[in-house]
CSV table of C-alpha atoms in Angstrom, one decimal:
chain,number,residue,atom,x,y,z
A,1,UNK,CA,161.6,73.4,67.0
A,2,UNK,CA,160.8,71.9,69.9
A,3,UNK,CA,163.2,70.0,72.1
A,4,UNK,CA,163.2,66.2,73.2
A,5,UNK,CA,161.0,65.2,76.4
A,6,UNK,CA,163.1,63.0,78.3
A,7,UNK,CA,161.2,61.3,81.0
A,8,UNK,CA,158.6,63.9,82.5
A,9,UNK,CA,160.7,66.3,82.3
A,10,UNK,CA,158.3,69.2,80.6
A,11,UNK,CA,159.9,70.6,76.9
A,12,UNK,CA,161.2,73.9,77.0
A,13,UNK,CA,162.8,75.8,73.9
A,14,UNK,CA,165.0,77.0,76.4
A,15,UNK,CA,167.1,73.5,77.2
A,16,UNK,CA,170.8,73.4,77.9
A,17,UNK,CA,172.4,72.2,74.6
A,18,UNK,CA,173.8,68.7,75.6
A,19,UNK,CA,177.4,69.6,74.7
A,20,UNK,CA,177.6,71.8,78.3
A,21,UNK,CA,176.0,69.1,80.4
A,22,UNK,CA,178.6,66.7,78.7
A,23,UNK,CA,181.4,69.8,79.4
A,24,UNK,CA,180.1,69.5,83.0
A,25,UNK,CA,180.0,66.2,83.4
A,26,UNK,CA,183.6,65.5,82.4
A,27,UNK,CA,185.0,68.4,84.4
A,28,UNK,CA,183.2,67.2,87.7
A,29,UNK,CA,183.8,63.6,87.0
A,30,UNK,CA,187.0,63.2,88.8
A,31,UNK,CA,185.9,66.1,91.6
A,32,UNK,CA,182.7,64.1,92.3
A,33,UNK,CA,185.3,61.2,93.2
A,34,UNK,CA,188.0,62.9,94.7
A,35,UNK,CA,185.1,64.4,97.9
A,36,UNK,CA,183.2,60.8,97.9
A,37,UNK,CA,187.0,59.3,98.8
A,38,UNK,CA,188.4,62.5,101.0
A,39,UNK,CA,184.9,63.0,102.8
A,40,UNK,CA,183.5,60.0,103.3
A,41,UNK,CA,181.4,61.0,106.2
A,42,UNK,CA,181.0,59.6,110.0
A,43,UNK,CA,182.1,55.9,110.5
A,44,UNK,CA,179.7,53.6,112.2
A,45,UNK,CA,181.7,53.1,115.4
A,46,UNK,CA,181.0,54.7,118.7
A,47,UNK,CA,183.2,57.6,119.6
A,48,UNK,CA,184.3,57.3,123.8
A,49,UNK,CA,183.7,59.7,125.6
A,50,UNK,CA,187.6,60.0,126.7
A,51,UNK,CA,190.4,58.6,126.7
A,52,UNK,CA,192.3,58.1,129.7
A,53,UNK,CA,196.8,58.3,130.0
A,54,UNK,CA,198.2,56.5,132.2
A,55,UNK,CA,202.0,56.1,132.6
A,56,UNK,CA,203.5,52.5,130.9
A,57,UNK,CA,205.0,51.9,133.8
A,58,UNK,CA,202.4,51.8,136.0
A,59,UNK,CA,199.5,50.3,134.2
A,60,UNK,CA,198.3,46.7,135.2
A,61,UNK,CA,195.3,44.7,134.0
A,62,UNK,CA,193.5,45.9,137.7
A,63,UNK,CA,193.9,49.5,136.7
A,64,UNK,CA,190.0,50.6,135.2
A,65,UNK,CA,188.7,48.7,138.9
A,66,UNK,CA,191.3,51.2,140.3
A,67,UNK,CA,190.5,54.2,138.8
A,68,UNK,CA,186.9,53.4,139.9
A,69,UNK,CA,187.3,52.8,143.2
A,70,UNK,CA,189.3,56.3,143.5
A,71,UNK,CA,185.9,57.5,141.5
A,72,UNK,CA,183.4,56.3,143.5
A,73,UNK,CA,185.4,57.6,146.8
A,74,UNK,CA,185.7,61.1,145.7
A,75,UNK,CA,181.4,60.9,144.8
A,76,UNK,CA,180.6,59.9,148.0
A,77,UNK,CA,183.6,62.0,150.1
A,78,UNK,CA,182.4,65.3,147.9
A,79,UNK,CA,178.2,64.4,147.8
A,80,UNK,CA,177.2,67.7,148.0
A,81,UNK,CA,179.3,69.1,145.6
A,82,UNK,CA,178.1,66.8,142.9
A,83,UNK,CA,174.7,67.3,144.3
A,84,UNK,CA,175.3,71.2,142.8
A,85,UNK,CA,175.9,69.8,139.6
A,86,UNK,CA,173.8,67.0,138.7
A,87,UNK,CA,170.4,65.5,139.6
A,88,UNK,CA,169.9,62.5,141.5
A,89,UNK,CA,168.8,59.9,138.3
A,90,UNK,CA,171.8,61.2,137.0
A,91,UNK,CA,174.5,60.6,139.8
A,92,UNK,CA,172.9,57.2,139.6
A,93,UNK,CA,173.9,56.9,136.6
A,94,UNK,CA,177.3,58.1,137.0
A,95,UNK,CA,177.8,55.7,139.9
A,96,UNK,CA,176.6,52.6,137.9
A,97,UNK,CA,179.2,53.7,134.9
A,98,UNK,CA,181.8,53.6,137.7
A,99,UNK,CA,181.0,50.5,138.6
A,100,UNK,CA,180.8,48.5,135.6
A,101,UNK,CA,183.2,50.3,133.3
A,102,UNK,CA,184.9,53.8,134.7
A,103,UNK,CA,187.4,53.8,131.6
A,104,UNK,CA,185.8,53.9,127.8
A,105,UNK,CA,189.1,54.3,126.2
A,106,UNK,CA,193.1,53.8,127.8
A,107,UNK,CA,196.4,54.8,126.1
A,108,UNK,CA,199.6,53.2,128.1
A,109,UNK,CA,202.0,56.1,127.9
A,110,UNK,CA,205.4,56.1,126.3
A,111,UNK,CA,206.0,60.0,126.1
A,112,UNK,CA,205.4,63.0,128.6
A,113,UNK,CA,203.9,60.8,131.2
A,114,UNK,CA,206.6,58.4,130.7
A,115,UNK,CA,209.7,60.1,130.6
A,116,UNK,CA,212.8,59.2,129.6
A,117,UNK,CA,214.2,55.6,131.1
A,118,UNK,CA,217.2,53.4,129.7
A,119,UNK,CA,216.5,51.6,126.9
A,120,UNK,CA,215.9,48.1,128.6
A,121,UNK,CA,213.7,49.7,131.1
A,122,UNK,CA,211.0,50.9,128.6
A,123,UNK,CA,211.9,47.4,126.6
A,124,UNK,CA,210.3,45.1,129.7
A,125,UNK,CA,207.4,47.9,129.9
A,126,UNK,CA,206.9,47.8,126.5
A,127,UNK,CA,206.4,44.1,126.5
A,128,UNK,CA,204.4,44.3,129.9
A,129,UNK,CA,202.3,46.8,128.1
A,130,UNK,CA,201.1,44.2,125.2
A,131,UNK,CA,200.5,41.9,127.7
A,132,UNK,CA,198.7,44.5,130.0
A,133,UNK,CA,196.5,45.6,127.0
A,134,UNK,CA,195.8,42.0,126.1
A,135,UNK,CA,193.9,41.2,129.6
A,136,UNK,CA,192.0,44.8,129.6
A,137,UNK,CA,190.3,43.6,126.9
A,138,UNK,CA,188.6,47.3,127.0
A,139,UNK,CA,187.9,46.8,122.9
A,140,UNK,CA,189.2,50.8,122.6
A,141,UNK,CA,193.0,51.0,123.9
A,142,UNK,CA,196.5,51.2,123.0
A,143,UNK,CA,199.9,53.3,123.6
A,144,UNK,CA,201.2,56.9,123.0
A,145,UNK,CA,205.0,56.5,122.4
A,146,UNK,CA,207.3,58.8,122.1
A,147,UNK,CA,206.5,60.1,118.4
A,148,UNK,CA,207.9,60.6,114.5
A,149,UNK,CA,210.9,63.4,115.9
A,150,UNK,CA,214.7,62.7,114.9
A,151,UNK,CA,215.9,62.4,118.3
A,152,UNK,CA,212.6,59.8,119.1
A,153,UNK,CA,212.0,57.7,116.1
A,154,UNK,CA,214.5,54.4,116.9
A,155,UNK,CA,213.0,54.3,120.3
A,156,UNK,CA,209.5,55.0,119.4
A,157,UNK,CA,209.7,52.1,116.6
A,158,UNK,CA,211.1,49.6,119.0
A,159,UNK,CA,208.2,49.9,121.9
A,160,UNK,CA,205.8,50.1,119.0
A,161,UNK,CA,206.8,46.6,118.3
A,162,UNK,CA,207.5,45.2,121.3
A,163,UNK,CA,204.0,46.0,122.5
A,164,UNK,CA,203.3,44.1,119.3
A,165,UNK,CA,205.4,41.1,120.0
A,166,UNK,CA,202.0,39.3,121.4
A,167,UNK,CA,199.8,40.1,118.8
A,168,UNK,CA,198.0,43.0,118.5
A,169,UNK,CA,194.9,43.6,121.0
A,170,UNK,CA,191.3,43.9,120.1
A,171,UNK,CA,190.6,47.8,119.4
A,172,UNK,CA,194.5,48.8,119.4
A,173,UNK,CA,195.5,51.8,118.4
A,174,UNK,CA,198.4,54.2,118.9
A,175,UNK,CA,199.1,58.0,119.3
A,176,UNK,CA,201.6,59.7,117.3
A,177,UNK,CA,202.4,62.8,119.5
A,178,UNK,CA,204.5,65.9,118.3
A,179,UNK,CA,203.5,66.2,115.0
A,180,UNK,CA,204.4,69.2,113.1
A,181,UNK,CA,204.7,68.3,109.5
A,182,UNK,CA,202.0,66.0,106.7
A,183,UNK,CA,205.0,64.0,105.1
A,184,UNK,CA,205.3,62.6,109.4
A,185,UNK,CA,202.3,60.9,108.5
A,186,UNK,CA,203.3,59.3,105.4
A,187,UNK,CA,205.8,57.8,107.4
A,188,UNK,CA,203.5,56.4,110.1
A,189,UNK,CA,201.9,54.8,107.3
A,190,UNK,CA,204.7,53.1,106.2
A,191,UNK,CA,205.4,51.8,109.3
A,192,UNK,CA,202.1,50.3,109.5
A,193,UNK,CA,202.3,48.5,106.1
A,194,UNK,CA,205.9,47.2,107.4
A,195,UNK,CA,204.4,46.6,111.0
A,196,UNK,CA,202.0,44.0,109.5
A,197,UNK,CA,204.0,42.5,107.4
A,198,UNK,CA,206.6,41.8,110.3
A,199,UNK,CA,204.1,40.4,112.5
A,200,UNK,CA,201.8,38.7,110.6
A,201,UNK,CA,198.9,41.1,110.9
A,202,UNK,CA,196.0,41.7,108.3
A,203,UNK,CA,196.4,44.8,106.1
A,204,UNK,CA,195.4,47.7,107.2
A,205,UNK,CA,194.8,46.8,110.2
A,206,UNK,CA,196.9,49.2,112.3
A,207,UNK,CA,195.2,52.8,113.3
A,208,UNK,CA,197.2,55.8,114.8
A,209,UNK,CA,195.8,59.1,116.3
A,210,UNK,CA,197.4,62.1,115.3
A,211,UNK,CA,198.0,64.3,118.6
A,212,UNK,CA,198.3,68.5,117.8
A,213,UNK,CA,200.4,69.9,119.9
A,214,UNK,CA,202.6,72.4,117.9
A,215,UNK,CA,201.1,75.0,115.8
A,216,UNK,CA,202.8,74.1,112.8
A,217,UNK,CA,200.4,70.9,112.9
A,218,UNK,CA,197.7,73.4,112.5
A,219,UNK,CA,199.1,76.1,110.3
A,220,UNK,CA,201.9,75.1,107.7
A,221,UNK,CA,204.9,77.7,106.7
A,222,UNK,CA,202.8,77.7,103.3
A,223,UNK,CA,199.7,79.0,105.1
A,224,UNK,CA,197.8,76.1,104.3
A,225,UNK,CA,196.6,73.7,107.2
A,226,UNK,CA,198.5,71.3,107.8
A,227,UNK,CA,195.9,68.9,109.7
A,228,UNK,CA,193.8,69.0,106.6
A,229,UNK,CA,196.8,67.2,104.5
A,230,UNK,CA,198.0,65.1,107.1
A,231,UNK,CA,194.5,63.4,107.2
A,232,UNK,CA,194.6,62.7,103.8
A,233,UNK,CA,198.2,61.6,104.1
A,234,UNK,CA,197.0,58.7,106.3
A,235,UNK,CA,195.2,56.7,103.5
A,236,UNK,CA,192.3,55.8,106.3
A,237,UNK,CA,194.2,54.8,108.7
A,238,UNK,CA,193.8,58.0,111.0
A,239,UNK,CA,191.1,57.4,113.3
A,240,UNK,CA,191.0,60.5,115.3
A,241,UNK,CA,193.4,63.9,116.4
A,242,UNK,CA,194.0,64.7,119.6
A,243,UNK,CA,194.4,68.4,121.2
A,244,UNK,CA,197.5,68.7,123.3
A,245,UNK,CA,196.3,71.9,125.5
A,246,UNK,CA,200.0,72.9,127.4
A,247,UNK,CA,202.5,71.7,124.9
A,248,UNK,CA,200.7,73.3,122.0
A,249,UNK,CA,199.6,76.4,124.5
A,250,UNK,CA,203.3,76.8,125.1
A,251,UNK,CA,204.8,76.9,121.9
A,252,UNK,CA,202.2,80.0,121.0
A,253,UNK,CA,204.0,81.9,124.0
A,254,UNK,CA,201.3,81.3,126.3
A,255,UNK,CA,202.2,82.1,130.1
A,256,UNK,CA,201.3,78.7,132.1
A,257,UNK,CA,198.5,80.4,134.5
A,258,UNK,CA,197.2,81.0,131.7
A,259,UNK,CA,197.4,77.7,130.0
A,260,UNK,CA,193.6,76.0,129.6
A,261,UNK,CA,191.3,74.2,127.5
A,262,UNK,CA,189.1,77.2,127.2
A,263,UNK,CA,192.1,79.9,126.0
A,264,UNK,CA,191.7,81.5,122.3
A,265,UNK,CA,194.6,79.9,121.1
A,266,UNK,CA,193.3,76.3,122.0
A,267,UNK,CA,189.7,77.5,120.5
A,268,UNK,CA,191.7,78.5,117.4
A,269,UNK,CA,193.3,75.5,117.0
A,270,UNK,CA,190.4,73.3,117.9
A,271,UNK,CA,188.1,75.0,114.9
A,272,UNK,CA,190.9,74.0,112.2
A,273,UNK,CA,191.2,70.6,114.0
A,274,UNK,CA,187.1,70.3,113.5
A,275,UNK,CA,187.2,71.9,110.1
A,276,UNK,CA,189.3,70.1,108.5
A,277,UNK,CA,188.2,66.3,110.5
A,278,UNK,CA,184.5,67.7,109.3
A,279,UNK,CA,182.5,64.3,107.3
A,280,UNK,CA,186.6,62.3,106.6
A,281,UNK,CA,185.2,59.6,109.5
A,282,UNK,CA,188.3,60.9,112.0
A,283,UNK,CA,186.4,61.7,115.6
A,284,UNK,CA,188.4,65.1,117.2
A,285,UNK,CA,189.4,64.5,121.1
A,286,UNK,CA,189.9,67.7,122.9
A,287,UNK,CA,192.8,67.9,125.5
A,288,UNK,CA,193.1,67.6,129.4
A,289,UNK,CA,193.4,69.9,132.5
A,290,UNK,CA,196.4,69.5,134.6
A,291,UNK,CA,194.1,71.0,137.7
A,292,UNK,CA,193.2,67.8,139.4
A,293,UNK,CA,190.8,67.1,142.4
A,294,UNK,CA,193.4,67.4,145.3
A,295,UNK,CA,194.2,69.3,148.3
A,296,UNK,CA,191.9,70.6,150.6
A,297,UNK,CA,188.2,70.2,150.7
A,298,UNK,CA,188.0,73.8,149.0
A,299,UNK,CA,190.7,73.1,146.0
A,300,UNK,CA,189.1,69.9,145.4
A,301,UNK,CA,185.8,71.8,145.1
A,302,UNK,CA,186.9,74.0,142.6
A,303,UNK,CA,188.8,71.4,140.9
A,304,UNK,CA,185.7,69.2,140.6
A,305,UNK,CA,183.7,72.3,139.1
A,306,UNK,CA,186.4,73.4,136.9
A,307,UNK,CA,186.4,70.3,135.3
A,308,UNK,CA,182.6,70.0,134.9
A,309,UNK,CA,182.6,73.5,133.4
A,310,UNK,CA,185.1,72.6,131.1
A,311,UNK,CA,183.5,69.1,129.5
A,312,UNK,CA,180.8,70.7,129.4
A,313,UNK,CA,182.3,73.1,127.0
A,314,UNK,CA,183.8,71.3,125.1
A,315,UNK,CA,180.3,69.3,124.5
A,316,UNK,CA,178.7,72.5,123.6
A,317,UNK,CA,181.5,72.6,120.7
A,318,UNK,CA,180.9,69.6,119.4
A,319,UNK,CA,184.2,68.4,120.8
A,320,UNK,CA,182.3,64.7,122.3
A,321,UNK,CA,185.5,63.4,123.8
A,322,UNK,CA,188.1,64.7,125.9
A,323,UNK,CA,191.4,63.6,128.0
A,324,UNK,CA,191.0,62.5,131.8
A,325,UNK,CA,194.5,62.2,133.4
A,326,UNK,CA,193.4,61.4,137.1
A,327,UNK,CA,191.0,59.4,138.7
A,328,UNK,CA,188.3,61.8,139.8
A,329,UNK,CA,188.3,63.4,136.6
A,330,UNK,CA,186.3,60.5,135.8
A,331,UNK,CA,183.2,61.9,138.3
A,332,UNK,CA,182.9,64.6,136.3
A,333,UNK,CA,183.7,63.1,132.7
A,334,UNK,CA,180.9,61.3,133.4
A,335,UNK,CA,178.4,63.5,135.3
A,336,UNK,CA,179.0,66.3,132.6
A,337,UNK,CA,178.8,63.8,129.8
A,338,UNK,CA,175.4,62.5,130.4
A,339,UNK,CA,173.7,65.6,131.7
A,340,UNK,CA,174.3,67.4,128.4
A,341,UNK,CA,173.1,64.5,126.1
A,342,UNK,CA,169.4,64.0,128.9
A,343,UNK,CA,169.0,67.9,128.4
A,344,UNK,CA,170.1,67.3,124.4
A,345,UNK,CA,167.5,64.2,123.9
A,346,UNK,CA,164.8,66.0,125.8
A,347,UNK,CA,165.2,68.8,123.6
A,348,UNK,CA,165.5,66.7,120.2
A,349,UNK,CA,163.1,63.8,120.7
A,350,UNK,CA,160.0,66.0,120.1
A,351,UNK,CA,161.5,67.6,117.1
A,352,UNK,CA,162.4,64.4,115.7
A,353,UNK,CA,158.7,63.2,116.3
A,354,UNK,CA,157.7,66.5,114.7
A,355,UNK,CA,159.8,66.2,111.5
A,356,UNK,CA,158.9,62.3,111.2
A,357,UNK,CA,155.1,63.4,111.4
A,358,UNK,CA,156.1,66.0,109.3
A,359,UNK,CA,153.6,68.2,110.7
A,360,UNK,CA,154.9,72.1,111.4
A,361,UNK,CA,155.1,73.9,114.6
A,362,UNK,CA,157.3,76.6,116.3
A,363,UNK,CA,160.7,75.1,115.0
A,364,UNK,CA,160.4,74.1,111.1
A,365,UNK,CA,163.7,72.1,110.5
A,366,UNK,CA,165.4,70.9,107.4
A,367,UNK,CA,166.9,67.6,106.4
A,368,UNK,CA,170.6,68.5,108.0
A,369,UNK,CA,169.0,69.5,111.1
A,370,UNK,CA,166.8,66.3,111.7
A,371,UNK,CA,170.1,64.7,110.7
A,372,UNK,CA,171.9,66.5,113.8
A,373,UNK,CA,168.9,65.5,115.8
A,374,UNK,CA,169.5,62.0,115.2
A,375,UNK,CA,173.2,62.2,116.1
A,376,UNK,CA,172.9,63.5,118.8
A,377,UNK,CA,170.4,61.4,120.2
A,378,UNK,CA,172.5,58.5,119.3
A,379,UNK,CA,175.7,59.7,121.0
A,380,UNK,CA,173.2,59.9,124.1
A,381,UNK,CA,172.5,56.5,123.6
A,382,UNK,CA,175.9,55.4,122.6
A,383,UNK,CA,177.2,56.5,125.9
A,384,UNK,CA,174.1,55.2,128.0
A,385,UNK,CA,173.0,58.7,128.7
A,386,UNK,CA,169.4,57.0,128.6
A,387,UNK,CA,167.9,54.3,127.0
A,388,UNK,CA,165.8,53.0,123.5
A,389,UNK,CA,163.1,53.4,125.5
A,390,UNK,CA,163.4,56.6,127.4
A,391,UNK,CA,163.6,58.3,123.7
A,392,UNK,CA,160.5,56.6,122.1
A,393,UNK,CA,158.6,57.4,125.5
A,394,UNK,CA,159.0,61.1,124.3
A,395,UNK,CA,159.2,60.3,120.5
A,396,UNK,CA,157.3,57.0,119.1
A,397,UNK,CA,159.1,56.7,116.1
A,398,UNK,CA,162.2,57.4,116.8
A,399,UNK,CA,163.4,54.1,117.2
A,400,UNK,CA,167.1,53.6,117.0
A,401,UNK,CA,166.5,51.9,113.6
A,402,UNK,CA,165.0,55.0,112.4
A,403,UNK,CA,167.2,56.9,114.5
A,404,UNK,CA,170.4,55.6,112.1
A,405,UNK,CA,168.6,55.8,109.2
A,406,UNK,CA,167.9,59.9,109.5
A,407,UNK,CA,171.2,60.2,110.6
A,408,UNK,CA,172.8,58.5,107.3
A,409,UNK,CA,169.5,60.8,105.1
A,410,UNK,CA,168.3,57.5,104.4
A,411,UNK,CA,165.0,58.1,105.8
């Protein structure tokens, strides 16, 4: 007997008796939910392309204008070096984002580059810092305090709130350091839900970062990862996690001349980090170097190509931001930053034009790769690598519009 036609399906004597599909349906039901709520895929905001510490105690409304001005000196005092590194539209380009707006992201530091202060010291900062953050009005800032730990919590908890005392700032958002266990970030959520309610702020509305510097944040005593459950602890309220290179390098025995972004262990730990951040919406930030551009004209050299080598790295990766702890880090954040998305968009526009026209050539790619294509494009873009126009002069229909909907397999 032959089977039912539904829709244009063609009949077959060979269908699936409906009793499995139903079986199926019923056991994938909840699993079909459970990855559209635990991988929900990238959010719509812009990732920065760091995010800069500076100490609580020094921080003032003046100091992006600062930082620049230290930025633009080292450029012109080390021309040549940069010339070596960078073209000339390019260090144009680096000098105008020095300018206008050196600093895409600021945390006012409680912890490490803090220290330890009496208690009505770091109460007058703390409120100094809300107020501080207030004026910046960077849209992407907030404070690292001293973190979750037994010995830290009271004090953490009480410049976490003092900060608040003013209301919270456009963009806020505070890093949880020295995490080493999921059920720390159940906590930190409900200390957000009491946070708001104390102060009058809208549900939800406060977002941590989760900084992984111990290895037990990466690898649990149950062999399971620990990262993985600690993002689905946070109930959306984690927004990114943060690589702490030398804390994190140190606890795995690491000798200190030895400590860098580029070491195994900090590869090892970065992979689980992107692994396990992979299509939940939470961005990955990659660590900092401690070798700053100082000294004499030849330490500063190397320090300045160190640094470039290493963002540029960490780009290759897929790590797409990074910490900058000193002002002439900010040359090379910069300059590293928007070379690799010019060479990444010249690369990817006429691809994109080709898969848009659909026509073949020497590189056939698939859906997920035109997809990639897009993103990257648009973190070029998002970071003012180049412009709207700069892409459709290579690739007419890759309009931004377009653009967003390839990247969200829309188009």
């Amino acid at each position: 007997m032959m089977t039912r036609n539904d829709g244009d399906m063609p009949a077959s004597p060979h269908r699936i008796d409906q009793d499995t599909l139903t079986r199926v349906d019923a056991l994938l039901h909840d699993v079909d939910a459970r990855l559209a709520r635990e991988f929900p895929g990238d959010r719509d905001a812009v990732q920065p392309v760091h995010t800069v510490y500076v100490s609580a105690a020094d921080a003032t409304p003046d100091t992006p204008t600062q930082w620049g001005a230290a930025a633009l000196e080292l450029l012109d005092r080390q021309a040549e070096v940069f010339a070596e590194l960078g073209d000339a539209a390019t260090l144009t380009l680096v000098r105008n984002q020095l300018t206008e707006a050196p600093i895409a992201d600021l945390r006012l530091d409680f912890e490490d580059g803090y220290g330890r202060r009496p208690d009505d010291v770091e109460d007058a900062d703390a409120l100094r810092a809300g107020e501080t953050l207030h004026a910046l009005k960077l849209g992407s800032a907030g404070i690292r305090f001293k973190g979750l730990t037994v010995a830290d919590r009271p004090r953490a908890v009480r410049t976490l709130e003092l900060v608040l005392d003013g209301g919270m700032p456009d963009g806020f958002v505070f890093t949880i350091p020295k995490i080493r266990a999921a059920e720390q970030v159940t906590a930190a959520v409900w200390l957000c839900e009491a946070l708001e309610s104390a102060h009058g702020l809208p549900e939800r509305s406060l977002r941590f970062e989760l900084q992984i510097e111990s290895p037990q944040a990466v690898l649990g005593s149950d062999g399971t990862a620990t990262v993985a459950s600690a993002i689905q602890r946070a109930d959306g309220r984690c927004t990114a996690l943060h690589y702490g290179t030398y804390d994190y390098s140190a606890a795995c025995g690491i000798a200190p001349q030895h400590q860098s972004l580029d070491h195994p262990v900090a590869d090892h730990a970065k992979a689980v980090m992107q692994v396990a951040a992979a299509q939940t919406g939470v961005w990955v930030c990659d660590g900092s170097t401690q070798v700053s551009p100082v000294g004499s004209d030849d330490q500063v050299a190397q320090a300045i190509q160190r640094h470039h080598r290493l963002v540029t790295r960490s780009l290759a990766r897929g790590f797409y931001q990074g910490w900058d702890m000193h002002p002439g880090h900010l040359v090379t954040r910069w300059l590293a930053t928007f070379t690799f998305f010019r060479a990444a968009m010249a690369a990817a526009a006429p691809r994109l034009q080709a898969y848009l026209d659909r026509r073949g050539g020497a590189i056939v790619d698939e859906p997920a790769t035109a997809e990639a294509l897009a993103a990257v494009v648009l973190r070029g873009l998002d970071c003012g690598a180049f412009t709207a126009d700069d892409v459709t002069a290579v690739a007419p229909s890759a309009t931004v519009e377009v653009l967003r909907n390839l990247k969200n397999r829309i188009a």
